[in-house]
Every structure is written in structure tokens, then in C-alpha cells.
PDB file of C-alpha atoms and ligand atoms in Angstrom:
ATOM      1  CA  MET A  23    -213.777  54.709  91.815  1.00 98.00           C
ATOM      2  CA  LYS A  24    -217.503  54.369  91.271  1.00 98.00           C
ATOM      3  CA  SER A  25    -218.855  51.015  90.054  1.00 98.00           C
ATOM      4  CA  ILE A  26    -222.086  50.962  88.054  1.00 98.00           C
ATOM      5  CA  GLN A  27    -224.005  47.905  86.833  1.00 98.00           C
ATOM      6  CA  ASN A  28    -227.088  49.424  85.237  1.00 98.00           C
ATOM      7  CA  PRO A  29    -226.634  50.592  81.601  1.00 98.00           C
ATOM      8  CA  THR A  30    -229.133  53.453  81.982  1.00 98.00           C
ATOM      9  CA  VAL A  31    -227.317  54.785  85.043  1.00 98.00           C
ATOM     10  CA  TRP A  32    -223.970  54.343  83.265  1.00 99.00           C
ATOM     11  CA  LYS A  33    -225.158  56.232  80.182  1.00 98.00           C
ATOM     12  CA  ARG A  34    -226.669  59.027  82.280  1.00 98.00           C
ATOM     13  CA  THR A  35    -223.477  59.390  84.339  1.00 98.00           C
ATOM     14  CA  MET A  36    -221.217  59.462  81.281  1.00 98.00           C
ATOM     15  CA  THR A  37    -223.506  61.940  79.500  1.00 98.00           C
ATOM     16  CA  GLN A  38    -223.464  64.267  82.521  1.00 98.00           C
ATOM     17  CA  HIS A  39    -219.666  64.417  82.371  1.00 98.00           C
ATOM     18  CA  THR A  40    -219.431  64.924  78.623  1.00 98.00           C
ATOM     19  CA  ALA A  41    -222.159  67.614  78.780  1.00 98.00           C
ATOM     20  CA  ALA A  42    -220.055  69.376  81.412  1.00 98.00           C
ATOM     21  CA  GLY A  43    -217.168  69.459  78.916  1.00 98.00           C
ATOM     22  CA  LEU A  44    -215.103  66.589  80.336  1.00 98.00           C
ATOM     23  CA  ASN A  45    -213.528  64.078  77.953  1.00 98.00           C
ATOM     24  CA  VAL A  46    -213.932  60.431  78.857  1.00 98.00           C
ATOM     25  CA  GLY A  47    -211.285  57.859  77.907  1.00 99.00           C
ATOM     26  CA  PHE A  48    -212.794  54.364  77.755  1.00 99.00           C
ATOM     27  CA  VAL A  49    -211.072  50.977  78.069  1.00 99.00           C
ATOM     28  CA  PRO A  50    -213.409  47.988  77.543  1.00 99.00           C
ATOM     29  CA  THR A  51    -212.055  44.727  78.996  1.00 98.00           C
ATOM     30  CA  MET A  52    -213.073  41.208  79.948  1.00 98.00           C
ATOM     31  CA  GLY A  53    -211.196  41.485  83.246  1.00 97.00           C
ATOM     32  CA  ALA A  54    -208.206  39.411  84.443  1.00 96.00           C
ATOM     33  CA  LEU A  55    -206.328  42.679  84.043  1.00 97.00           C
ATOM     34  CA  HIS A  56    -202.627  42.634  83.173  1.00 97.00           C
ATOM     35  CA  LYS A  57    -199.936  45.112  82.167  1.00 98.00           C
ATOM     36  CA  GLY A  58    -201.274  45.285  78.614  1.00 98.00           C
ATOM     37  CA  HIS A  59    -204.611  46.600  79.924  1.00 98.00           C
ATOM     38  CA  LEU A  60    -202.830  48.952  82.307  1.00 98.00           C
ATOM     39  CA  SER A  61    -200.891  50.538  79.434  1.00 98.00           C
ATOM     40  CA  LEU A  62    -204.211  51.346  77.716  1.00 98.00           C
ATOM     41  CA  MET A  63    -205.558  52.849  80.926  1.00 98.00           C
ATOM     42  CA  GLU A  64    -202.435  54.919  81.539  1.00 98.00           C
ATOM     43  CA  ARG A  65    -202.654  56.320  78.027  1.00 98.00           C
ATOM     44  CA  ALA A  66    -206.368  57.083  78.456  1.00 98.00           C
ATOM     45  CA  LYS A  67    -205.678  58.810  81.772  1.00 98.00           C
ATOM     46  CA  ALA A  68    -202.874  60.873  80.244  1.00 98.00           C
ATOM     47  CA  GLU A  69    -204.976  61.984  77.268  1.00 98.00           C
ATOM     48  CA  GLN A  70    -208.488  62.431  78.745  1.00 98.00           C
ATOM     49  CA  ASP A  71    -210.102  63.962  81.840  1.00 98.00           C
ATOM     50  CA  LEU A  72    -211.752  60.783  83.137  1.00 98.00           C
ATOM     51  CA  LEU A  73    -210.952  57.086  82.878  1.00 99.00           C
ATOM     52  CA  ALA A  74    -213.925  54.728  82.440  1.00 99.00           C
ATOM     53  CA  VAL A  75    -213.324  50.966  82.301  1.00 99.00           C
ATOM     54  CA  SER A  76    -215.749  48.116  81.667  1.00 99.00           C
ATOM     55  CA  ILE A  77    -215.389  44.509  82.744  1.00 98.00           C
ATOM     56  CA  PHE A  78    -217.717  42.113  80.972  1.00 98.00           C
ATOM     57  CA  VAL A  79    -216.828  38.576  79.911  1.00 98.00           C
ATOM     58  CA  ASN A  80    -218.825  38.640  76.717  1.00 98.00           C
ATOM     59  CA  PRO A  81    -220.277  35.157  76.053  1.00 98.00           C
ATOM     60  CA  THR A  82    -221.278  35.960  72.462  1.00 98.00           C
ATOM     61  CA  GLN A  83    -217.645  36.173  71.322  1.00 98.00           C
ATOM     62  CA  PHE A  84    -216.690  32.693  72.603  1.00 96.00           C
ATOM     63  CA  ASN A  85    -217.290  30.135  69.888  1.00 91.00           C
ATOM     64  CA  ASP A  86    -216.026  27.417  72.255  1.00 91.00           C
ATOM     65  CA  PRO A  87    -218.040  27.048  75.517  1.00 93.00           C
ATOM     66  CA  LYS A  88    -214.989  25.409  77.193  1.00 91.00           C
ATOM     67  CA  ASP A  89    -212.933  28.520  76.458  1.00 90.00           C
ATOM     68  CA  LEU A  90    -215.626  30.655  78.129  1.00 94.00           C
ATOM     69  CA  ARG A  91    -215.748  28.353  81.176  1.00 94.00           C
ATOM     70  CA  ASN A  92    -211.935  28.515  81.544  1.00 90.00           C
ATOM     71  CA  TYR A  93    -211.713  32.281  81.148  1.00 91.00           C
ATOM     72  CA  PRO A  94    -210.043  33.630  84.313  1.00 91.00           C
ATOM     73  CA  ASP A  95    -212.303  35.478  86.777  1.00 93.00           C
ATOM     74  CA  ARG A  96    -210.343  37.871  89.032  1.00 95.00           C
ATOM     75  CA  ILE A  97    -212.959  40.484  89.808  1.00 97.00           C
ATOM     76  CA  GLU A  98    -211.810  41.364  93.373  1.00 97.00           C
ATOM     77  CA  LYS A  99    -208.191  41.717  92.257  1.00 98.00           C
ATOM     78  CA  ASP A 100    -209.255  43.724  89.181  1.00 98.00           C
ATOM     79  CA  ILE A 101    -211.259  46.172  91.303  1.00 98.00           C
ATOM     80  CA  ALA A 102    -208.239  46.659  93.588  1.00 98.00           C
ATOM     81  CA  THR A 103    -205.985  47.248  90.547  1.00 98.00           C
ATOM     82  CA  LEU A 104    -208.384  49.789  89.050  1.00 98.00           C
ATOM     83  CA  THR A 105    -208.670  51.602  92.376  1.00 98.00           C
ATOM     84  CA  ASP A 106    -204.852  51.715  92.632  1.00 98.00           C
ATOM     85  CA  ILE A 107    -204.351  53.196  89.182  1.00 98.00           C
ATOM     86  CA  GLY A 108    -207.050  55.816  89.810  1.00 98.00           C
ATOM     87  CA  ALA A 109    -209.798  54.753  87.390  1.00 98.00           C
ATOM     88  CA  ASP A 110    -212.851  56.975  87.847  1.00 98.00           C
ATOM     89  CA  TYR A 111    -215.633  54.634  86.754  1.00 99.00           C
ATOM     90  CA  LEU A 112    -216.123  50.892  86.365  1.00 99.00           C
ATOM     91  CA  PHE A 113    -219.012  49.464  84.346  1.00 99.00           C
ATOM     92  CA  LEU A 114    -219.950  45.929  85.444  1.00 98.00           C
ATOM     93  CA  PRO A 115    -223.081  44.899  83.516  1.00 98.00           C
ATOM     94  CA  SER A 116    -224.647  41.428  83.477  1.00 98.00           C
ATOM     95  CA  TYR A 117    -225.601  39.569  80.268  1.00 98.00           C
ATOM     96  CA  GLU A 118    -229.255  40.593  80.758  1.00 98.00           C
ATOM     97  CA  ASP A 119    -228.200  44.235  81.203  1.00 98.00           C
ATOM     98  CA  LEU A 120    -226.232  44.355  77.958  1.00 98.00           C
ATOM     99  CA  TYR A 121    -228.371  42.032  75.883  1.00 98.00           C
ATOM    100  CA  PRO A 122    -232.023  42.919  76.561  1.00 98.00           C
ATOM    101  CA  ASP A 123    -232.611  41.606  73.012  1.00 98.00           C
ATOM    102  CA  ASN A 124    -230.929  38.263  73.923  1.00 98.00           C
ATOM    103  CA  TYR A 125    -228.539  38.783  70.980  1.00 98.00           C
ATOM    104  CA  ARG A 126    -231.239  39.063  68.312  1.00 98.00           C
ATOM    105  CA  TYR A 127    -229.518  42.143  66.897  1.00 98.00           C
ATOM    106  CA  THR A 128    -225.905  41.771  65.792  1.00 98.00           C
ATOM    107  CA  ILE A 129    -223.187  43.641  63.912  1.00 98.00           C
ATOM    108  CA  VAL A 130    -221.871  41.483  61.078  1.00 98.00           C
ATOM    109  CA  GLU A 131    -218.773  42.474  59.119  1.00 98.00           C
ATOM    110  CA  THR A 132    -218.573  40.534  55.883  1.00 98.00           C
ATOM    111  CA  ASP A 133    -214.918  40.508  54.835  1.00 98.00           C
ATOM    112  CA  LEU A 134    -212.030  40.745  57.309  1.00 98.00           C
ATOM    113  CA  SER A 135    -213.991  39.028  60.086  1.00 98.00           C
ATOM    114  CA  GLY A 136    -213.900  35.752  58.128  1.00 97.00           C
ATOM    115  CA  GLN A 137    -210.108  35.802  57.762  1.00 97.00           C
ATOM    116  CA  LEU A 138    -207.199  35.123  60.159  1.00 97.00           C
ATOM    117  CA  CYS A 139    -208.718  34.497  63.628  1.00 97.00           C
ATOM    118  CA  GLY A 140    -212.218  34.555  62.118  1.00 97.00           C
ATOM    119  CA  LYS A 141    -211.554  31.440  60.001  1.00 96.00           C
ATOM    120  CA  ASN A 142    -211.469  29.110  62.979  1.00 93.00           C
ATOM    121  CA  ARG A 143    -213.672  31.093  65.313  1.00 95.00           C
ATOM    122  CA  PRO A 144    -217.054  31.422  63.587  1.00 96.00           C
ATOM    123  CA  GLY A 145    -219.126  34.239  65.037  1.00 97.00           C
ATOM    124  CA  HIS A 146    -216.289  35.537  67.211  1.00 98.00           C
ATOM    125  CA  PHE A 147    -215.996  38.979  65.638  1.00 98.00           C
ATOM    126  CA  THR A 148    -219.771  39.377  65.375  1.00 98.00           C
ATOM    127  CA  GLY A 149    -219.846  38.942  69.161  1.00 98.00           C
ATOM    128  CA  VAL A 150    -216.960  41.379  69.625  1.00 98.00           C
ATOM    129  CA  LEU A 151    -218.360  44.067  67.332  1.00 99.00           C
ATOM    130  CA  THR A 152    -221.869  43.775  68.764  1.00 99.00           C
ATOM    131  CA  VAL A 153    -220.749  44.155  72.365  1.00 99.00           C
ATOM    132  CA  VAL A 154    -218.243  46.911  71.562  1.00 99.00           C
ATOM    133  CA  LEU A 155    -220.879  48.916  69.694  1.00 99.00           C
ATOM    134  CA  LYS A 156    -223.219  48.636  72.712  1.00 99.00           C
ATOM    135  CA  LEU A 157    -220.428  49.697  75.089  1.00 99.00           C
ATOM    136  CA  LEU A 158    -219.327  52.615  72.893  1.00 99.00           C
ATOM    137  CA  LEU A 159    -222.897  53.887  72.500  1.00 98.00           C
ATOM    138  CA  LEU A 160    -223.529  53.631  76.245  1.00 98.00           C
ATOM    139  CA  THR A 161    -220.284  55.398  77.152  1.00 98.00           C
ATOM    140  CA  GLY A 162    -220.088  58.135  74.509  1.00 98.00           C
ATOM    141  CA  ALA A 163    -216.380  58.504  75.226  1.00 98.00           C
ATOM    142  CA  GLN A 164    -214.064  60.910  73.449  1.00 98.00           C
ATOM    143  CA  ALA A 165    -211.725  57.987  72.758  1.00 99.00           C
ATOM    144  CA  ALA A 166    -211.605  54.231  73.338  1.00 99.00           C
ATOM    145  CA  TYR A 167    -208.301  52.360  73.633  1.00 99.00           C
ATOM    146  CA  PHE A 168    -207.480  48.905  72.237  1.00 98.00           C
ATOM    147  CA  GLY A 169    -204.282  46.847  72.260  1.00 98.00           C
ATOM    148  CA  GLU A 170    -202.404  46.054  69.052  1.00 98.00           C
ATOM    149  CA  LYS A 171    -201.925  42.463  70.207  1.00 98.00           C
ATOM    150  CA  ASP A 172    -205.492  41.966  68.974  1.00 98.00           C
ATOM    151  CA  TRP A 173    -204.614  43.627  65.668  1.00 98.00           C
ATOM    152  CA  GLN A 174    -207.561  42.196  63.698  1.00 98.00           C
ATOM    153  CA  GLN A 175    -209.982  43.145  66.465  1.00 98.00           C
ATOM    154  CA  TYR A 176    -208.620  46.705  66.486  1.00 98.00           C
ATOM    155  CA  LYS A 177    -208.980  47.019  62.703  1.00 98.00           C
ATOM    156  CA  LEU A 178    -212.549  45.709  62.762  1.00 98.00           C
ATOM    157  CA  ILE A 179    -213.571  48.019  65.610  1.00 99.00           C
ATOM    158  CA  LYS A 180    -211.994  51.025  63.911  1.00 98.00           C
ATOM    159  CA  GLY A 181    -213.772  50.106  60.667  1.00 98.00           C
ATOM    160  CA  MET A 182    -217.087  49.754  62.506  1.00 99.00           C
ATOM    161  CA  ALA A 183    -216.674  53.143  64.223  1.00 98.00           C
ATOM    162  CA  GLU A 184    -216.102  54.739  60.815  1.00 98.00           C
ATOM    163  CA  ALA A 185    -218.919  52.840  59.109  1.00 98.00           C
ATOM    164  CA  PHE A 186    -221.459  53.889  61.756  1.00 98.00           C
ATOM    165  CA  PHE A 187    -220.169  57.468  62.189  1.00 98.00           C
ATOM    166  CA  LEU A 188    -219.467  56.985  65.897  1.00 98.00           C
ATOM    167  CA  ASN A 189    -218.178  60.006  67.793  1.00 97.00           C
ATOM    168  CA  THR A 190    -215.617  57.971  69.713  1.00 98.00           C
ATOM    169  CA  GLU A 191    -212.062  57.949  68.366  1.00 98.00           C
ATOM    170  CA  ILE A 192    -210.572  54.429  68.273  1.00 99.00           C
ATOM    171  CA  ILE A 193    -206.959  54.456  69.434  1.00 98.00           C
ATOM    172  CA  SER A 194    -204.506  51.551  69.223  1.00 98.00           C
ATOM    173  CA  CYS A 195    -201.664  51.046  71.700  1.00 98.00           C
ATOM    174  CA  PRO A 196    -198.488  48.965  71.204  1.00 98.00           C
ATOM    175  CA  VAL A 197    -198.209  45.373  72.428  1.00 98.00           C
ATOM    176  CA  VAL A 198    -196.813  45.144  75.971  1.00 98.00           C
ATOM    177  CA  ARG A 199    -194.477  42.205  76.590  1.00 98.00           C
ATOM    178  CA  GLU A 200    -193.004  40.310  79.502  1.00 97.00           C
ATOM    179  CA  ASP A 201    -189.168  40.321  79.726  1.00 97.00           C
ATOM    180  CA  SER A 202    -189.200  37.028  77.824  1.00 97.00           C
ATOM    181  CA  GLY A 203    -190.981  38.715  74.899  1.00 97.00           C
ATOM    182  CA  LEU A 204    -194.301  36.964  75.561  1.00 98.00           C
ATOM    183  CA  ALA A 205    -197.152  39.409  74.938  1.00 98.00           C
ATOM    184  CA  TYR A 206    -199.293  39.980  78.055  1.00 98.00           C
ATOM    185  CA  SER A 207    -202.616  38.184  77.732  1.00 97.00           C
ATOM    186  CA  SER A 208    -205.230  36.986  80.201  1.00 92.00           C
ATOM    187  CA  ARG A 209    -204.743  33.525  78.675  1.00 91.00           C
ATOM    188  CA  ASN A 210    -201.071  33.372  79.802  1.00 94.00           C
ATOM    189  CA  GLU A 211    -202.387  32.423  83.253  1.00 91.00           C
ATOM    190  CA  LEU A 212    -203.566  29.133  81.752  1.00 92.00           C
ATOM    191  CA  LEU A 213    -200.031  28.140  80.650  1.00 95.00           C
ATOM    192  CA  SER A 214    -197.886  25.788  82.763  1.00 96.00           C
ATOM    193  CA  SER A 215    -194.362  27.057  83.487  1.00 95.00           C
ATOM    194  CA  ILE A 216    -192.906  24.851  80.726  1.00 96.00           C
ATOM    195  CA  GLU A 217    -195.532  26.059  78.254  1.00 97.00           C
ATOM    196  CA  ARG A 218    -194.842  29.640  79.258  1.00 96.00           C
ATOM    197  CA  ARG A 219    -191.164  29.268  78.348  1.00 95.00           C
ATOM    198  CA  GLN A 220    -192.182  27.751  75.034  1.00 96.00           C
ATOM    199  CA  ALA A 221    -194.696  30.566  74.435  1.00 97.00           C
ATOM    200  CA  ALA A 222    -191.900  33.170  74.565  1.00 97.00           C
ATOM    201  CA  GLN A 223    -190.445  31.593  71.411  1.00 98.00           C
ATOM    202  CA  LEU A 224    -193.434  32.848  69.445  1.00 98.00           C
ATOM    203  CA  PHE A 225    -192.224  36.453  69.658  1.00 98.00           C
ATOM    204  CA  GLU A 226    -188.609  35.384  69.074  1.00 97.00           C
ATOM    205  CA  VAL A 227    -189.496  33.620  65.819  1.00 97.00           C
ATOM    206  CA  LEU A 228    -191.888  36.343  64.618  1.00 97.00           C
ATOM    207  CA  SER A 229    -189.298  39.083  65.244  1.00 96.00           C
ATOM    208  CA  THR A 230    -186.569  37.136  63.447  1.00 95.00           C
ATOM    209  CA  TYR A 231    -188.681  36.635  60.331  1.00 94.00           C
ATOM    210  CA  ALA A 232    -190.087  40.167  60.470  1.00 92.00           C
ATOM    211  CA  GLN A 233    -186.552  41.365  59.699  1.00 90.00           C
ATOM    212  CA  LYS A 234    -185.914  39.018  56.774  1.00 81.00           C
ATOM    213  CA  PRO A 235    -186.665  40.567  53.390  1.00 65.00           C
ATOM    214  CA  CYS A 236    -188.249  37.443  51.955  1.00 71.00           C
ATOM    215  CA  ASP A 237    -191.632  36.597  50.414  1.00 72.00           C
ATOM    216  CA  GLN A 238    -191.707  33.288  52.253  1.00 86.00           C
ATOM    217  CA  ALA A 239    -191.134  34.841  55.711  1.00 88.00           C
ATOM    218  CA  ALA A 240    -194.548  33.751  56.982  1.00 91.00           C
ATOM    219  CA  GLU A 241    -194.214  30.215  55.659  1.00 93.00           C
ATOM    220  CA  SER A 242    -190.685  29.804  57.055  1.00 94.00           C
ATOM    221  CA  ALA A 243    -191.687  31.212  60.450  1.00 96.00           C
ATOM    222  CA  ALA A 244    -194.644  28.782  60.563  1.00 97.00           C
ATOM    223  CA  GLN A 245    -192.344  25.861  59.790  1.00 96.00           C
ATOM    224  CA  GLU A 246    -189.912  26.906  62.499  1.00 97.00           C
ATOM    225  CA  LEU A 247    -192.708  27.231  65.072  1.00 97.00           C
ATOM    226  CA  THR A 248    -194.107  23.826  64.110  1.00 97.00           C
ATOM    227  CA  GLY A 249    -190.612  22.395  64.611  1.00 97.00           C
ATOM    228  CA  LYS A 250    -190.585  23.929  68.084  1.00 96.00           C
ATOM    229  CA  GLY A 251    -193.806  22.116  69.013  1.00 95.00           C
ATOM    230  CA  PHE A 252    -196.398  24.838  68.316  1.00 97.00           C
ATOM    231  CA  LYS A 253    -199.628  23.992  66.547  1.00 98.00           C
ATOM    232  CA  VAL A 254    -199.813  26.872  64.066  1.00 98.00           C
ATOM    233  CA  GLU A 255    -203.364  27.973  63.264  1.00 97.00           C
ATOM    234  CA  TYR A 256    -202.197  30.703  60.868  1.00 97.00           C
ATOM    235  CA  LEU A 257    -199.133  32.785  60.213  1.00 97.00           C
ATOM    236  CA  GLN A 258    -199.680  35.506  57.640  1.00 94.00           C
ATOM    237  CA  GLN A 259    -198.402  38.856  56.458  1.00 92.00           C
ATOM    238  CA  ASP A 260    -200.955  41.646  56.499  1.00 90.00           C
ATOM    239  CA  GLU A 261    -200.418  45.385  56.075  1.00 89.00           C
ATOM    240  CA  GLY A 262    -196.745  45.284  57.043  1.00 91.00           C
ATOM    241  CA  ARG A 263    -197.219  42.897  59.969  1.00 94.00           C
ATOM    242  CA  LEU A 264    -196.557  39.236  60.621  1.00 95.00           C
ATOM    243  CA  LEU A 265    -199.622  37.913  62.417  1.00 96.00           C
ATOM    244  CA  ALA A 266    -199.908  34.533  64.100  1.00 98.00           C
ATOM    245  CA  ALA A 267    -202.272  32.374  66.100  1.00 98.00           C
ATOM    246  CA  VAL A 268    -200.831  29.260  67.712  1.00 98.00           C
ATOM    247  CA  GLN A 269    -201.855  26.628  70.185  1.00 96.00           C
ATOM    248  CA  ILE A 270    -199.686  25.399  73.039  1.00 96.00           C
ATOM    249  CA  GLY A 271    -201.371  22.503  74.820  1.00 92.00           C
ATOM    250  CA  SER A 272    -204.940  23.691  75.187  1.00 91.00           C
ATOM    251  CA  VAL A 273    -204.086  27.400  75.184  1.00 93.00           C
ATOM    252  CA  ARG A 274    -204.526  29.520  72.073  1.00 94.00           C
ATOM    253  CA  LEU A 275    -202.237  32.552  71.773  1.00 97.00           C
ATOM    254  CA  ILE A 276    -202.061  35.341  69.202  1.00 98.00           C
ATOM    255  CA  ASP A 277    -199.297  37.830  68.517  1.00 98.00           C
ATOM    256  CA  ASN A 278    -198.016  40.092  65.757  1.00 98.00           C
ATOM    257  CA  VAL A 279    -194.950  42.173  64.950  1.00 97.00           C
ATOM    258  CA  ARG A 280    -194.319  44.944  62.485  1.00 95.00           C
ATOM    259  CA  ILE A 281    -192.166  43.920  59.526  1.00 93.00           C
ATOM    260  CA  THR A 282    -188.946  45.934  59.477  1.00 88.00           C
ATOM    261  CA  THR A 283    -186.806  45.175  56.471  1.00 70.00           C
ATOM    262  CA  PHE A 284    -183.736  47.359  56.143  1.00 54.00           C
ATOM    263  CA  SER A 285    -182.238  48.160  52.777  1.00 47.00           C
ATOM    264  CA  SER A 286    -178.424  48.049  52.797  1.00 43.00           C
TER     265      SER A 286
HETATM  266  O1  PAF B   4    -210.283  42.517  73.818  1.00 75.75           O
HETATM  267  C1  PAF B   4    -211.165  42.220  74.659  1.00 75.75           C
HETATM  268  O2  PAF B   4    -210.904  42.083  75.856  1.00 75.75           O
HETATM  269  C2  PAF B   4    -212.594  42.016  74.189  1.00 75.75           C
HETATM  270  O3  PAF B   4    -212.637  41.434  72.931  1.00 75.75           O
HETATM  271  C3  PAF B   4    -213.430  43.309  74.235  1.00 75.75           C
HETATM  272  C4  PAF B   4    -212.897  44.341  73.261  1.00 75.75           C
HETATM  273  C5  PAF B   4    -213.452  43.877  75.641  1.00 75.75           C
HETATM  274  C6  PAF B   4    -214.878  42.986  73.823  1.00 75.75           C
HETATM  275  O4  PAF B   4    -215.466  42.058  74.668  1.00 75.75           O
END
């Protein structure tokens, strides 16, 4: 695997491959890689000629500086994981590399980004969309892969790619879960073992209510989670999904499940 820090070198290298007719599959990450990331990379490897991954903990998408400080840094382990799975390229830019404008230019979405996770995280999706646009333009991949755990993020990135006529196809991949049902997330590392057991109940409750044909499913699921000690930030139905953000101790988790109501 070849690691590249400089955006100009990265862009030149990617362009050389695409000009030679090779399709690049791109997985942008903030590191602390887990099985959810690996599923995106496996899919990219299966569908494209080359796998390119980026690791960049993007400060502009953290509205809470404490959250940024606590974000796990596992760079050595991540490089070993990427080498093991056979990634071809790793992009490791610094803030100065990616933001020569010092974040003067931003991508602002004016509707969905203010809802759900955006309500309590002002500026979060502007940071996400801005960095993802930079990464997509630098990589020029055939396709970029995003996890459905971050459903709102995926929808916003797909919308941005369409709005700006990007050549990269935006592909979503299903949520990957631990045996307990807890969705893999870099933030799970911050949970104590008791909190981790509690966290698994999020999926349990969401899946139960996702199968109940009832208008109040979201409200009832929120009440049940509150009763189980979760601080519920939101629990809402959107486009056939139940989406939730909750807090356990100081850790914020998000998850979503598809609503499957069966007619008898
Ligand atoms: O999902 C993430 O890890 C990040 O939001 C992303 C897409 C890499 C942008 O920093």
C-alpha cells in the first residue's frame, strides 16, 4: 500500500490510474477503523480495480471541541489493517493540506442538514460536505462508499454529488453490527463495558418498533429507550426508516433500521 500526504501528488496519482482505464473505489474515513469500514472497503475492492482510502479526522465537522479531542487515534493499527486487507492507496493529509483556504469556502445545504443530527450539531454537515467534496474532487474515483449507519450523511453526500454533477457514484452499504446488535462505530471504544451492554438495546428497541404498524412507533420507541436510561436526542421516521440519536453517559450514538410492516 502506498501512503500519500500531499493533495497534488494524490490527485496526480489517482488521475494517472483513471487515465489508464482503471476504476478507483474510494472509502473516506476518520480512522479508528472497524468492521463497518472494512465492509465498505471489501465492497469497493470487489467492484473496482483499485481501493483508495483516506484517513483524516476532519476538525470542521466537530461542533464540540471535546468530542474532537476524544476521537480515537489508531493510525499505526489502521495502517496495518489497510495493508492486511490489500488497500492500494492511503491518503493522509494534514489540515493545512486539505484546507489551504482555512475553511473560508464551505458547502452549505439548506434543508436536511438542519434536521435530525443537524439540529443539535450546528455546522456539522457543512464540515462533512465541504471535506467530502474536497476528497471526491482530489480522488476522481469511479465510486465512493458510505455506511448506512450515517443515513443522513449518506443522503446529504448523494444529494451534493448530484447537485454538483460529480462523476463519482455515491454508494451506500448496509449497517454492520456486533453480535449484540450494536452498530460498529469508532465511538463504541469510548463506552464502558456496562454502557456497551446498554447500547445494544438501542438496536433491539428500534427493530421491535420498526415492525409495529403504528403511527406512534417513533414516540413509543423513544419512551422505551428513555425508560432504559438513554438520553434520546431524536427518534424519528424518515423515508421508511426509524432513525435515532441517543446519549449514553458522555457518548453519543446513532443508528437506524428499515421499517418492515407486514400485512396479514
Ligand atoms: O463518516 C465519516 O467518517 C466522516 O464523516 C467522513 C465521511 C469521512 C468525512 O469526514
